[in-house]
Tab-separated table of C-alpha atoms in Angstrom:
chain	number	residue	atom	x	y	z
A	1	UNK	CA	83.792	80.382	117.698
A	2	UNK	CA	81.520	81.687	114.923
A	3	UNK	CA	81.927	85.206	113.625
A	4	UNK	CA	78.845	86.551	115.544
A	5	UNK	CA	80.086	84.817	118.776
A	6	UNK	CA	83.392	86.593	118.398
A	7	UNK	CA	81.733	89.987	117.949
A	8	UNK	CA	79.497	89.360	120.938
A	9	UNK	CA	82.556	88.532	122.989
A	10	UNK	CA	84.390	91.564	121.926
A	11	UNK	CA	81.424	93.897	122.545
A	12	UNK	CA	81.061	92.360	126.161
A	13	UNK	CA	84.778	92.777	126.801
A	14	UNK	CA	84.837	96.459	125.565
A	15	UNK	CA	81.863	97.132	127.901
A	16	UNK	CA	83.703	95.440	130.819
A	17	UNK	CA	86.815	97.474	130.049
A	18	UNK	CA	84.859	100.798	129.736
A	19	UNK	CA	83.135	100.107	133.193
A	20	UNK	CA	86.357	99.266	134.759
A	21	UNK	CA	87.876	102.620	133.687
A	22	UNK	CA	84.696	104.528	134.715
A	23	UNK	CA	84.700	103.063	138.130
A	24	UNK	CA	88.396	103.489	138.583
A	25	UNK	CA	87.988	107.298	138.057
A	26	UNK	CA	85.211	107.619	140.412
A	27	UNK	CA	86.976	105.855	143.210
A	28	UNK	CA	90.285	107.688	142.985
A	29	UNK	CA	92.070	106.591	146.235
A	30	UNK	CA	95.409	107.520	147.574
A	31	UNK	CA	97.956	105.094	146.071
A	32	UNK	CA	100.429	104.600	148.825
A	33	UNK	CA	101.633	105.987	152.107
A	34	UNK	CA	99.397	109.069	152.383
A	35	UNK	CA	100.418	111.820	154.805
A	36	UNK	CA	98.241	114.468	156.540
A	37	UNK	CA	100.684	117.355	156.882
A	38	UNK	CA	100.293	120.470	158.900
A	39	UNK	CA	102.470	123.294	157.595
A	40	UNK	CA	102.909	126.014	160.268
A	41	UNK	CA	104.900	128.620	161.974
A	42	UNK	CA	105.589	129.301	165.612
A	43	UNK	CA	104.748	133.038	165.197
A	44	UNK	CA	101.394	132.514	163.713
A	45	UNK	CA	98.481	132.750	166.300
A	46	UNK	CA	96.147	130.357	164.248
A	47	UNK	CA	99.094	127.813	164.010
A	48	UNK	CA	99.595	128.070	167.764
A	49	UNK	CA	95.908	127.349	168.295
A	50	UNK	CA	95.706	124.452	165.862
A	51	UNK	CA	98.880	122.805	166.781
A	52	UNK	CA	97.709	120.992	170.027
A	53	UNK	CA	94.507	119.814	168.256
A	54	UNK	CA	96.679	118.379	165.346
A	55	UNK	CA	99.069	116.684	167.840
A	56	UNK	CA	96.012	114.927	169.304
A	57	UNK	CA	95.917	112.847	166.138
A	58	UNK	CA	99.041	110.962	166.989
A	59	UNK	CA	101.382	109.454	164.479
A	60	UNK	CA	98.921	107.715	162.215
A	61	UNK	CA	95.159	107.290	161.578
A	62	UNK	CA	93.451	104.371	159.877
A	63	UNK	CA	90.763	105.381	157.583
A	64	UNK	CA	87.613	103.496	157.207
A	65	UNK	CA	88.858	101.923	154.084
A	66	UNK	CA	91.811	100.464	155.941
A	67	UNK	CA	94.394	103.114	154.657
A	68	UNK	CA	97.124	104.020	157.023
A	69	UNK	CA	97.513	107.892	156.933
A	70	UNK	CA	100.839	109.155	158.558
A	71	UNK	CA	100.516	112.469	160.542
A	72	UNK	CA	103.367	114.957	160.024
A	73	UNK	CA	104.187	118.567	160.836
A	74	UNK	CA	106.470	120.883	158.970
A	75	UNK	CA	107.726	124.144	160.592
A	76	UNK	CA	107.972	126.529	157.754
A	77	UNK	CA	110.370	128.715	159.503
A	78	UNK	CA	112.959	125.820	159.638
A	79	UNK	CA	111.917	124.283	156.337
A	80	UNK	CA	111.335	127.231	154.007
A	81	UNK	CA	112.373	125.389	150.874
A	82	UNK	CA	110.026	122.485	151.486
A	83	UNK	CA	107.226	125.041	152.208
A	84	UNK	CA	107.813	126.814	149.079
A	85	UNK	CA	107.777	123.717	147.093
A	86	UNK	CA	104.576	122.658	148.539
A	87	UNK	CA	103.183	126.133	147.658
A	88	UNK	CA	102.135	127.084	151.126
A	89	UNK	CA	100.650	130.653	151.245
A	90	UNK	CA	99.147	130.713	154.632
A	91	UNK	CA	99.465	129.149	158.107
A	92	UNK	CA	98.375	126.639	159.246
A	93	UNK	CA	97.823	124.796	155.980
A	94	UNK	CA	96.799	121.125	156.330
A	95	UNK	CA	97.092	118.722	153.301
A	96	UNK	CA	96.489	115.141	152.794
A	97	UNK	CA	98.819	113.996	150.119
A	98	UNK	CA	100.690	110.969	148.746
A	99	UNK	CA	102.724	112.288	145.890
A	100	UNK	CA	100.024	111.794	143.313
A	101	UNK	CA	97.106	113.177	144.871
A	102	UNK	CA	96.703	116.343	147.138
A	103	UNK	CA	93.686	117.308	149.040
A	104	UNK	CA	93.604	120.513	151.268
A	105	UNK	CA	91.969	120.350	154.452
A	106	UNK	CA	89.814	123.502	155.029
A	107	UNK	CA	87.526	122.232	157.839
A	108	UNK	CA	87.540	123.186	161.584
A	109	UNK	CA	90.857	123.043	163.339
A	110	UNK	CA	89.472	120.363	165.890
A	111	UNK	CA	90.917	116.952	166.536
A	112	UNK	CA	87.416	115.380	166.119
A	113	UNK	CA	86.735	117.187	162.713
A	114	UNK	CA	90.184	116.424	161.343
A	115	UNK	CA	89.840	112.770	162.334
A	116	UNK	CA	86.345	112.591	160.641
A	117	UNK	CA	88.052	113.968	157.467
A	118	UNK	CA	90.853	111.351	157.510
A	119	UNK	CA	88.470	108.381	158.324
A	120	UNK	CA	86.573	109.168	155.097
A	121	UNK	CA	89.664	108.851	152.959
């Protein structure tokens, strides 16, 4: 390769790397084994109302991108340390997490709306 050809090749390579980094930041997805977790207590009226709707989700949901999202519940009365580590301040709190990324769900506590949220992930 001539000098100009090498420079052109290097510039193209740098542009490709830059675009790959930019696109990767825009499409942050959950890396592995995401879980949609409901932190609740049995004495909380809001938790009592949301729990049946949450239970309707089943054990897992497959998002539109093909990602399997596990459904999990944590009773904060029986798992105080876990809820403290998760920084739970109110009930119910629903969080989609995978260890690297954490998205709190603040939408309606209805099965259909939670499912729509999970499908978009």
